[in-house]
PDB file of C-alpha atoms and ligand atoms in Angstrom:
ATOM      1  CA  MET A  25     -25.781  -2.051  -3.881  1.00 76.00           C
ATOM      2  CA  ALA A  26     -26.798   1.431  -2.902  1.00 89.00           C
ATOM      3  CA  ARG A  27     -24.494   4.270  -2.062  1.00 93.00           C
ATOM      4  CA  LYS A  28     -24.031   4.805   1.658  1.00 93.00           C
ATOM      5  CA  ILE A  29     -22.186   8.106   1.719  1.00 94.00           C
ATOM      6  CA  LEU A  30     -22.598  10.132  -1.456  1.00 96.00           C
ATOM      7  CA  LYS A  31     -26.335  10.608  -1.466  1.00 94.00           C
ATOM      8  CA  GLY A  32     -26.508  14.182  -2.658  1.00 91.00           C
ATOM      9  CA  SER A  33     -28.502  15.514   0.243  1.00 85.00           C
ATOM     10  CA  ASP A  34     -26.183  18.499   0.793  1.00 92.00           C
ATOM     11  CA  PRO A  35     -23.880  20.299  -1.625  1.00 96.00           C
ATOM     12  CA  ILE A  36     -20.225  19.614  -0.792  1.00 97.00           C
ATOM     13  CA  GLN A  37     -17.592  22.264  -1.371  1.00 98.00           C
ATOM     14  CA  VAL A  38     -13.998  21.266  -2.064  1.00 98.00           C
ATOM     15  CA  LYS A  39     -11.260  23.682  -1.063  1.00 98.00           C
ATOM     16  CA  VAL A  40      -7.912  23.949  -2.825  1.00 98.00           C
ATOM     17  CA  ARG A  41      -5.763  26.628  -1.178  1.00 98.00           C
ATOM     18  CA  ASP A  42      -8.061  29.667  -1.330  1.00 96.00           C
ATOM     19  CA  LEU A  43     -10.220  28.312  -4.156  1.00 98.00           C
ATOM     20  CA  VAL A  44     -13.589  26.702  -3.628  1.00 98.00           C
ATOM     21  CA  PHE A  45     -14.941  24.142  -6.075  1.00 98.00           C
ATOM     22  CA  GLY A  46     -18.697  24.155  -5.787  1.00 98.00           C
ATOM     23  CA  GLY A  47     -18.785  27.788  -4.618  1.00 97.00           C
ATOM     24  CA  GLU A  48     -19.899  30.963  -6.383  1.00 95.00           C
ATOM     25  CA  GLU A  49     -16.929  31.225  -8.701  1.00 97.00           C
ATOM     26  CA  LYS A  50     -16.496  29.020 -11.760  1.00 98.00           C
ATOM     27  CA  ILE A  51     -13.025  27.485 -11.656  1.00 98.00           C
ATOM     28  CA  MET A  52     -10.796  27.531 -14.732  1.00 98.00           C
ATOM     29  CA  ILE A  53      -8.145  24.798 -14.940  1.00 99.00           C
ATOM     30  CA  ALA A  54      -5.848  25.152 -17.932  1.00 99.00           C
ATOM     31  CA  GLY A  55      -2.484  24.020 -19.187  1.00 99.00           C
ATOM     32  CA  PRO A  56      -0.853  21.644 -21.610  1.00 98.00           C
ATOM     33  CA  CYS A  57      -1.841  18.029 -21.979  1.00 98.00           C
ATOM     34  CA  SER A  58       1.695  17.095 -20.950  1.00 98.00           C
ATOM     35  CA  VAL A  59       4.614  18.800 -19.339  1.00 98.00           C
ATOM     36  CA  GLU A  60       7.126  18.686 -22.190  1.00 98.00           C
ATOM     37  CA  SER A  61       9.980  20.805 -20.868  1.00 98.00           C
ATOM     38  CA  ARG A  62      10.798  23.199 -18.056  1.00 98.00           C
ATOM     39  CA  GLN A  63      10.456  26.137 -20.407  1.00 98.00           C
ATOM     40  CA  GLN A  64       7.119  24.979 -21.853  1.00 98.00           C
ATOM     41  CA  ILE A  65       5.384  24.624 -18.507  1.00 98.00           C
ATOM     42  CA  ILE A  66       6.844  27.799 -16.995  1.00 98.00           C
ATOM     43  CA  GLU A  67       5.894  29.832 -20.058  1.00 98.00           C
ATOM     44  CA  SER A  68       2.393  28.334 -19.910  1.00 99.00           C
ATOM     45  CA  ALA A  69       2.016  28.992 -16.194  1.00 99.00           C
ATOM     46  CA  LYS A  70       3.030  32.642 -16.524  1.00 98.00           C
ATOM     47  CA  ALA A  71       0.733  33.281 -19.485  1.00 99.00           C
ATOM     48  CA  LEU A  72      -2.236  31.517 -17.881  1.00 99.00           C
ATOM     49  CA  LYS A  73      -1.730  33.211 -14.531  1.00 98.00           C
ATOM     50  CA  ALA A  74      -1.792  36.591 -16.276  1.00 98.00           C
ATOM     51  CA  MET A  75      -5.137  35.651 -17.854  1.00 98.00           C
ATOM     52  CA  GLY A  76      -6.711  34.814 -14.504  1.00 98.00           C
ATOM     53  CA  VAL A  77      -6.655  31.005 -14.645  1.00 98.00           C
ATOM     54  CA  HIS A  78      -7.122  29.387 -11.222  1.00 98.00           C
ATOM     55  CA  VAL A  79      -5.324  26.039 -11.531  1.00 99.00           C
ATOM     56  CA  LEU A  80      -2.483  24.856 -13.772  1.00 99.00           C
ATOM     57  CA  ARG A  81      -2.748  21.398 -15.331  1.00 99.00           C
ATOM     58  CA  GLY A  82       0.019  19.291 -16.878  1.00 98.00           C
ATOM     59  CA  GLY A  83       0.398  15.547 -17.244  1.00 98.00           C
ATOM     60  CA  VAL A  84       3.694  13.927 -16.310  1.00 98.00           C
ATOM     61  CA  PHE A  85       2.528  10.295 -16.354  1.00 98.00           C
ATOM     62  CA  LYS A  86       0.606   9.964 -19.599  1.00 98.00           C
ATOM     63  CA  PRO A  87      -1.824   7.108 -20.281  1.00 97.00           C
ATOM     64  CA  ARG A  88      -1.164   6.756 -24.015  1.00 97.00           C
ATOM     65  CA  THR A  89      -2.917   4.246 -26.235  1.00 96.00           C
ATOM     66  CA  SER A  90       0.355   3.388 -27.981  1.00 97.00           C
ATOM     67  CA  PRO A  91       3.359   2.306 -25.940  1.00 97.00           C
ATOM     68  CA  TYR A  92       5.506   4.122 -28.514  1.00 98.00           C
ATOM     69  CA  ALA A  93       3.820   7.500 -27.994  1.00 98.00           C
ATOM     70  CA  PHE A  94       5.278  10.105 -25.626  1.00 97.00           C
ATOM     71  CA  GLN A  95       4.727   8.766 -22.116  1.00 98.00           C
ATOM     72  CA  GLY A  96       5.392  11.972 -20.182  1.00 98.00           C
ATOM     73  CA  LEU A  97       8.498  13.205 -18.380  1.00 98.00           C
ATOM     74  CA  GLY A  98       7.615  11.420 -15.142  1.00 98.00           C
ATOM     75  CA  LEU A  99       9.265  12.738 -11.994  1.00 98.00           C
ATOM     76  CA  GLU A 100      11.368  15.237 -13.914  1.00 98.00           C
ATOM     77  CA  GLY A 101       8.132  16.734 -15.257  1.00 98.00           C
ATOM     78  CA  LEU A 102       6.684  16.859 -11.768  1.00 98.00           C
ATOM     79  CA  LYS A 103       9.677  18.939 -10.682  1.00 98.00           C
ATOM     80  CA  TYR A 104       9.073  21.424 -13.518  1.00 98.00           C
ATOM     81  CA  LEU A 105       5.373  21.578 -12.740  1.00 98.00           C
ATOM     82  CA  LYS A 106       6.159  22.391  -9.123  1.00 98.00           C
ATOM     83  CA  GLU A 107       8.609  25.066 -10.184  1.00 98.00           C
ATOM     84  CA  ALA A 108       5.919  26.609 -12.412  1.00 98.00           C
ATOM     85  CA  SER A 109       3.546  26.574  -9.462  1.00 98.00           C
ATOM     86  CA  ASP A 110       6.076  28.154  -7.101  1.00 98.00           C
ATOM     87  CA  LEU A 111       6.897  30.878  -9.609  1.00 98.00           C
ATOM     88  CA  THR A 112       3.294  31.866 -10.283  1.00 98.00           C
ATOM     89  CA  GLY A 113       1.448  30.837  -7.125  1.00 98.00           C
ATOM     90  CA  LEU A 114      -0.904  28.671  -9.205  1.00 98.00           C
ATOM     91  CA  PRO A 115      -2.137  25.440  -7.622  1.00 98.00           C
ATOM     92  CA  ILE A 116      -1.429  22.399  -9.786  1.00 98.00           C
ATOM     93  CA  ILE A 117      -3.240  19.254 -10.835  1.00 99.00           C
ATOM     94  CA  THR A 118      -1.630  16.185 -12.346  1.00 99.00           C
ATOM     95  CA  GLU A 119      -2.604  12.583 -12.971  1.00 98.00           C
ATOM     96  CA  CYS A 120      -1.259   9.664 -10.958  1.00 98.00           C
ATOM     97  CA  MET A 121      -1.662   6.213 -12.511  1.00 98.00           C
ATOM     98  CA  GLU A 122       0.290   4.076 -10.081  1.00 98.00           C
ATOM     99  CA  GLU A 123       0.104   3.612  -6.355  1.00 98.00           C
ATOM    100  CA  LYS A 124       3.892   3.755  -6.035  1.00 98.00           C
ATOM    101  CA  TYR A 125       3.895   7.428  -7.109  1.00 98.00           C
ATOM    102  CA  LEU A 126       1.070   8.572  -4.844  1.00 98.00           C
ATOM    103  CA  ASP A 127       3.430   9.771  -2.069  1.00 98.00           C
ATOM    104  CA  ILE A 128       5.419  12.054  -4.342  1.00 98.00           C
ATOM    105  CA  VAL A 129       2.402  13.281  -6.300  1.00 98.00           C
ATOM    106  CA  SER A 130       0.550  14.004  -3.075  1.00 98.00           C
ATOM    107  CA  GLN A 131       3.508  15.999  -1.748  1.00 98.00           C
ATOM    108  CA  THR A 132       3.831  17.991  -4.967  1.00 98.00           C
ATOM    109  CA  ALA A 133       0.412  18.503  -6.516  1.00 98.00           C
ATOM    110  CA  ASP A 134      -2.549  20.276  -4.993  1.00 98.00           C
ATOM    111  CA  ILE A 135      -5.084  18.020  -6.719  1.00 99.00           C
ATOM    112  CA  ILE A 136      -4.511  14.407  -7.757  1.00 99.00           C
ATOM    113  CA  GLN A 137      -6.199  13.422 -11.005  1.00 99.00           C
ATOM    114  CA  ILE A 138      -7.519   9.928 -11.550  1.00 99.00           C
ATOM    115  CA  GLY A 139      -7.857   9.655 -15.294  1.00 98.00           C
ATOM    116  CA  SER A 140     -10.575   8.135 -17.393  1.00 98.00           C
ATOM    117  CA  ARG A 141      -8.728   4.846 -17.873  1.00 98.00           C
ATOM    118  CA  ASN A 142      -8.277   4.392 -14.140  1.00 98.00           C
ATOM    119  CA  MET A 143     -11.802   5.164 -13.016  1.00 98.00           C
ATOM    120  CA  TYR A 144     -12.292   1.401 -12.688  1.00 98.00           C
ATOM    121  CA  ASN A 145      -8.961   0.821 -10.930  1.00 98.00           C
ATOM    122  CA  TYR A 146     -10.426   0.078  -7.513  1.00 98.00           C
ATOM    123  CA  PRO A 147      -7.107  -0.599  -5.717  1.00 98.00           C
ATOM    124  CA  LEU A 148      -5.838   2.787  -6.953  1.00 98.00           C
ATOM    125  CA  LEU A 149      -9.064   4.476  -5.815  1.00 98.00           C
ATOM    126  CA  LYS A 150      -8.734   2.937  -2.349  1.00 98.00           C
ATOM    127  CA  ALA A 151      -5.088   3.989  -2.169  1.00 98.00           C
ATOM    128  CA  VAL A 152      -5.554   7.587  -3.329  1.00 98.00           C
ATOM    129  CA  ALA A 153      -8.424   8.056  -0.885  1.00 98.00           C
ATOM    130  CA  LYS A 154      -5.935   7.759   1.998  1.00 98.00           C
ATOM    131  CA  TYR A 155      -4.169  10.969   0.931  1.00 98.00           C
ATOM    132  CA  PRO A 156      -5.416  14.378   2.038  1.00 98.00           C
ATOM    133  CA  ASN A 157      -5.366  15.984  -1.425  1.00 98.00           C
ATOM    134  CA  PRO A 158      -8.609  16.569  -3.271  1.00 98.00           C
ATOM    135  CA  VAL A 159      -9.089  13.982  -6.017  1.00 99.00           C
ATOM    136  CA  LEU A 160     -10.378  14.845  -9.473  1.00 99.00           C
ATOM    137  CA  LEU A 161     -12.199  11.715 -10.608  1.00 99.00           C
ATOM    138  CA  LYS A 162     -12.712  11.631 -14.349  1.00 99.00           C
ATOM    139  CA  ARG A 163     -15.484   9.615 -15.912  1.00 99.00           C
ATOM    140  CA  GLY A 164     -14.351   6.416 -17.583  1.00 98.00           C
ATOM    141  CA  PHE A 165     -14.903   6.748 -21.319  1.00 98.00           C
ATOM    142  CA  SER A 166     -17.250   3.797 -21.319  1.00 98.00           C
ATOM    143  CA  ALA A 167     -18.637   4.296 -17.834  1.00 98.00           C
ATOM    144  CA  THR A 168     -22.312   4.537 -17.112  1.00 98.00           C
ATOM    145  CA  ILE A 169     -23.452   7.140 -14.623  1.00 98.00           C
ATOM    146  CA  HIS A 170     -23.957   4.349 -12.104  1.00 98.00           C
ATOM    147  CA  GLU A 171     -20.409   3.009 -12.530  1.00 98.00           C
ATOM    148  CA  TRP A 172     -18.968   6.485 -12.161  1.00 98.00           C
ATOM    149  CA  LEU A 173     -21.066   7.089  -9.054  1.00 98.00           C
ATOM    150  CA  MET A 174     -19.814   3.861  -7.538  1.00 98.00           C
ATOM    151  CA  SER A 175     -16.190   4.797  -8.238  1.00 98.00           C
ATOM    152  CA  ALA A 176     -16.773   8.032  -6.340  1.00 98.00           C
ATOM    153  CA  GLU A 177     -18.336   5.948  -3.605  1.00 98.00           C
ATOM    154  CA  TYR A 178     -15.142   3.853  -3.447  1.00 98.00           C
ATOM    155  CA  LEU A 179     -13.319   7.044  -2.475  1.00 98.00           C
ATOM    156  CA  ALA A 180     -16.025   8.085  -0.044  1.00 98.00           C
ATOM    157  CA  ALA A 181     -16.103   4.640   1.553  1.00 98.00           C
ATOM    158  CA  GLU A 182     -12.457   5.197   2.545  1.00 98.00           C
ATOM    159  CA  GLY A 183     -13.413   8.460   4.204  1.00 97.00           C
ATOM    160  CA  LYS A 184     -12.663  10.874   1.383  1.00 97.00           C
ATOM    161  CA  THR A 185     -15.216  13.523   0.559  1.00 94.00           C
ATOM    162  CA  ASN A 186     -12.992  16.157  -1.079  1.00 98.00           C
ATOM    163  CA  ILE A 187     -13.766  14.765  -4.498  1.00 98.00           C
ATOM    164  CA  ILE A 188     -14.280  16.739  -7.693  1.00 98.00           C
ATOM    165  CA  LEU A 189     -15.992  14.925 -10.559  1.00 98.00           C
ATOM    166  CA  CYS A 190     -15.040  15.535 -14.174  1.00 99.00           C
ATOM    167  CA  GLU A 191     -17.145  14.715 -17.223  1.00 99.00           C
ATOM    168  CA  ARG A 192     -14.764  14.137 -20.151  1.00 98.00           C
ATOM    169  CA  GLY A 193     -16.928  12.495 -22.764  1.00 98.00           C
ATOM    170  CA  VAL A 194     -17.858   8.921 -23.509  1.00 98.00           C
ATOM    171  CA  ARG A 195     -17.268   6.773 -26.546  1.00 98.00           C
ATOM    172  CA  SER A 196     -20.193   6.716 -28.940  1.00 97.00           C
ATOM    173  CA  MET A 197     -21.093   5.416 -32.404  1.00 97.00           C
ATOM    174  CA  ASP A 198     -20.031   8.742 -33.887  1.00 97.00           C
ATOM    175  CA  THR A 199     -16.392   9.291 -34.757  1.00 95.00           C
ATOM    176  CA  TYR A 200     -16.698  12.934 -35.832  1.00 97.00           C
ATOM    177  CA  THR A 201     -15.732  14.041 -32.364  1.00 98.00           C
ATOM    178  CA  ARG A 202     -13.160  12.305 -30.153  1.00 98.00           C
ATOM    179  CA  ASN A 203     -15.886  11.429 -27.651  1.00 98.00           C
ATOM    180  CA  MET A 204     -19.499  12.395 -26.968  1.00 98.00           C
ATOM    181  CA  LEU A 205     -19.478  15.087 -24.286  1.00 98.00           C
ATOM    182  CA  ASP A 206     -22.331  14.104 -21.990  1.00 98.00           C
ATOM    183  CA  LEU A 207     -23.492  17.340 -20.431  1.00 98.00           C
ATOM    184  CA  THR A 208     -26.526  15.637 -18.926  1.00 98.00           C
ATOM    185  CA  ALA A 209     -24.052  14.073 -16.505  1.00 98.00           C
ATOM    186  CA  VAL A 210     -23.391  17.481 -14.936  1.00 98.00           C
ATOM    187  CA  PRO A 211     -26.760  18.112 -13.254  1.00 98.00           C
ATOM    188  CA  ILE A 212     -27.217  14.380 -12.633  1.00 98.00           C
ATOM    189  CA  MET A 213     -23.924  13.951 -10.777  1.00 98.00           C
ATOM    190  CA  LYS A 214     -24.476  17.145  -8.795  1.00 98.00           C
ATOM    191  CA  MET A 215     -27.936  15.998  -7.798  1.00 97.00           C
ATOM    192  CA  GLU A 216     -26.827  12.451  -6.983  1.00 97.00           C
ATOM    193  CA  THR A 217     -23.700  13.291  -4.975  1.00 98.00           C
ATOM    194  CA  GLY A 218     -23.687  16.974  -4.003  1.00 97.00           C
ATOM    195  CA  LEU A 219     -20.063  17.041  -5.177  1.00 98.00           C
ATOM    196  CA  PRO A 220     -18.624  19.709  -7.450  1.00 98.00           C
ATOM    197  CA  VAL A 221     -18.625  18.698 -11.103  1.00 98.00           C
ATOM    198  CA  ILE A 222     -16.371  20.130 -13.787  1.00 99.00           C
ATOM    199  CA  VAL A 223     -16.187  19.451 -17.519  1.00 99.00           C
ATOM    200  CA  ASP A 224     -13.194  18.734 -19.774  1.00 99.00           C
ATOM    201  CA  PRO A 225     -14.287  19.762 -23.275  1.00 98.00           C
ATOM    202  CA  SER A 226     -10.775  19.149 -24.657  1.00 98.00           C
ATOM    203  CA  HIS A 227     -10.873  15.360 -24.292  1.00 98.00           C
ATOM    204  CA  GLY A 228     -14.644  15.321 -24.586  1.00 98.00           C
ATOM    205  CA  ILE A 229     -14.653  16.718 -28.099  1.00 98.00           C
ATOM    206  CA  GLY A 230     -11.078  16.739 -29.347  1.00 98.00           C
ATOM    207  CA  ILE A 231     -11.540  19.655 -31.779  1.00 98.00           C
ATOM    208  CA  ARG A 232     -10.213  23.045 -30.696  1.00 98.00           C
ATOM    209  CA  GLU A 233     -12.784  25.064 -32.679  1.00 98.00           C
ATOM    210  CA  LEU A 234     -15.550  23.602 -30.507  1.00 98.00           C
ATOM    211  CA  MET A 235     -14.066  24.567 -27.142  1.00 98.00           C
ATOM    212  CA  LEU A 236     -15.938  27.873 -26.822  1.00 98.00           C
ATOM    213  CA  PRO A 237     -19.522  26.678 -27.412  1.00 98.00           C
ATOM    214  CA  MET A 238     -19.078  23.559 -25.296  1.00 98.00           C
ATOM    215  CA  THR A 239     -17.402  25.453 -22.457  1.00 98.00           C
ATOM    216  CA  LYS A 240     -20.377  27.824 -22.500  1.00 98.00           C
ATOM    217  CA  GLY A 241     -22.724  24.847 -22.544  1.00 98.00           C
ATOM    218  CA  ALA A 242     -20.954  23.152 -19.646  1.00 98.00           C
ATOM    219  CA  LEU A 243     -21.118  26.229 -17.446  1.00 98.00           C
ATOM    220  CA  ALA A 244     -24.696  26.990 -18.456  1.00 97.00           C
ATOM    221  CA  CYS A 245     -25.823  23.575 -17.267  1.00 96.00           C
ATOM    222  CA  GLY A 246     -24.247  24.019 -13.890  1.00 98.00           C
ATOM    223  CA  ALA A 247     -20.635  22.860 -14.095  1.00 98.00           C
ATOM    224  CA  ASP A 248     -18.513  24.304 -11.304  1.00 98.00           C
ATOM    225  CA  GLY A 249     -15.616  24.807 -13.667  1.00 98.00           C
ATOM    226  CA  VAL A 250     -13.892  23.560 -16.771  1.00 98.00           C
ATOM    227  CA  MET A 251     -10.514  22.099 -17.634  1.00 99.00           C
ATOM    228  CA  LEU A 252      -9.005  23.075 -20.986  1.00 99.00           C
ATOM    229  CA  GLU A 253      -5.802  22.100 -22.741  1.00 99.00           C
ATOM    230  CA  VAL A 254      -3.667  25.098 -23.700  1.00 99.00           C
ATOM    231  CA  HIS A 255      -0.228  24.882 -25.303  1.00 98.00           C
ATOM    232  CA  PRO A 256       2.286  27.578 -26.313  1.00 98.00           C
ATOM    233  CA  ASN A 257       2.463  26.017 -29.781  1.00 98.00           C
ATOM    234  CA  PRO A 258      -0.248  23.372 -30.350  1.00 98.00           C
ATOM    235  CA  ASP A 259       1.163  22.304 -33.723  1.00 98.00           C
ATOM    236  CA  GLN A 260       4.340  21.178 -31.975  1.00 98.00           C
ATOM    237  CA  ALA A 261       2.603  19.516 -28.994  1.00 98.00           C
ATOM    238  CA  LEU A 262       3.788  16.002 -28.137  1.00 98.00           C
ATOM    239  CA  CYS A 263       0.243  15.036 -27.178  1.00 97.00           C
ATOM    240  CA  ASP A 264      -3.263  16.269 -28.067  1.00 98.00           C
ATOM    241  CA  GLY A 265      -2.208  19.287 -30.151  1.00 98.00           C
ATOM    242  CA  GLU A 266      -5.374  19.164 -32.280  1.00 97.00           C
ATOM    243  CA  GLN A 267      -7.571  19.867 -29.282  1.00 98.00           C
ATOM    244  CA  SER A 268      -5.254  22.377 -27.594  1.00 98.00           C
ATOM    245  CA  LEU A 269      -5.739  26.133 -27.766  1.00 98.00           C
ATOM    246  CA  ASP A 270      -2.827  28.530 -28.107  1.00 98.00           C
ATOM    247  CA  PHE A 271      -2.583  31.419 -25.639  1.00 99.00           C
ATOM    248  CA  ASP A 272      -4.433  33.900 -27.861  1.00 98.00           C
ATOM    249  CA  GLN A 273      -7.235  31.455 -28.617  1.00 98.00           C
ATOM    250  CA  PHE A 274      -7.584  30.642 -24.944  1.00 99.00           C
ATOM    251  CA  LYS A 275      -7.605  34.326 -23.977  1.00 98.00           C
ATOM    252  CA  GLY A 276     -10.402  34.984 -26.474  1.00 98.00           C
ATOM    253  CA  LEU A 277     -12.412  32.111 -25.054  1.00 98.00           C
ATOM    254  CA  TYR A 278     -11.838  33.010 -21.424  1.00 98.00           C
ATOM    255  CA  ASP A 279     -12.600  36.700 -21.940  1.00 98.00           C
ATOM    256  CA  GLU A 280     -15.934  35.690 -23.434  1.00 98.00           C
ATOM    257  CA  ILE A 281     -16.668  33.191 -20.655  1.00 98.00           C
ATOM    258  CA  LYS A 282     -15.970  35.803 -17.996  1.00 97.00           C
ATOM    259  CA  GLN A 283     -18.789  37.957 -19.473  1.00 95.00           C
ATOM    260  CA  MET A 284     -21.335  35.154 -19.087  1.00 93.00           C
ATOM    261  CA  LYS A 285     -24.085  35.221 -16.491  1.00 88.00           C
ATOM    262  CA  TYR A 286     -25.048  31.824 -15.183  1.00 80.00           C
TER     263      TYR A 286
HETATM  264  C1  LIG B  10      -5.844  14.142 -19.172  1.00 75.19           C
HETATM  265  O1  LIG B  10      -6.659  14.928 -18.680  1.00 75.19           O
HETATM  266  O2  LIG B  10      -4.637  14.390 -19.233  1.00 75.19           O
HETATM  267  C2  LIG B  10      -6.291  12.842 -19.701  1.00 75.19           C
HETATM  268  C3  LIG B  10      -5.432  11.904 -20.039  1.00 75.19           C
HETATM  269  O3  LIG B  10      -7.616  12.738 -19.818  1.00 75.19           O
HETATM  270  P1  LIG B  10      -8.551  11.427 -19.773  1.00 75.19           P
HETATM  271  O4  LIG B  10      -8.094  10.605 -18.602  1.00 75.19           O
HETATM  272  O5  LIG B  10      -9.911  12.020 -19.600  1.00 75.19           O
HETATM  273  O6  LIG B  10      -8.385  10.740 -21.082  1.00 75.19           O
HETATM  274 MN1  LIG B  11      -4.667  15.358 -23.282  1.00 75.19          MN
END
């Protein structure tokens, strides 16, 4: 079945407060994998704001492979994330995995993230599309381009066009990296949908030393922004420490990115 709405004929810009995804400026989303405490997210928000980051990220509902791994602080974490946003003026993005939390996430977060594991969750896609917030739709880690396109179309079919796509790597035969970051998806998805496309090198690669070259690569091939995991103390992180940058590492990366001409 063909797409009826997202045909890529015109570029679509997605506005979040005074930011424009798909505009001139490349958007930087940064923050910890998970909100771990009030202090951790507020400290992160202040540091990242001072470095010029546009959007603060932080998971409160975490889709963990093991049921025994840290699952996120849930609604308590959402409260801390909101406080960090209010204190710094940074817009926030967080993942929602269940329909029952869409009301509260929609009221609290600027952007609702649909994570890789839920790209195929069609009832959730239909439900989130009814909310006014922009949706960041991550690529399923085994999703073909066509499947990802059709998930975006699920949102569009419900009337939603403020969608931001996020390439976050796909599973491959190679286990050196966490996933295979598919940068070809960036120009393809932009051409096919007209929607803004960002890249998440953190989950795409999983190795913090590779964040700089792959962030450069993502932006050079047309990504409208990137999302990077940054933690005050990655060695102590409850989730994804090995791919997280500390504040100094992130500052070095971002200072270099800001010098780039695209
Ligand atoms: C995340 O961004 O917090 C996350 C869980 O990523 P993904 O859904 O891409 O695995
Ligand atoms: Mn993570």
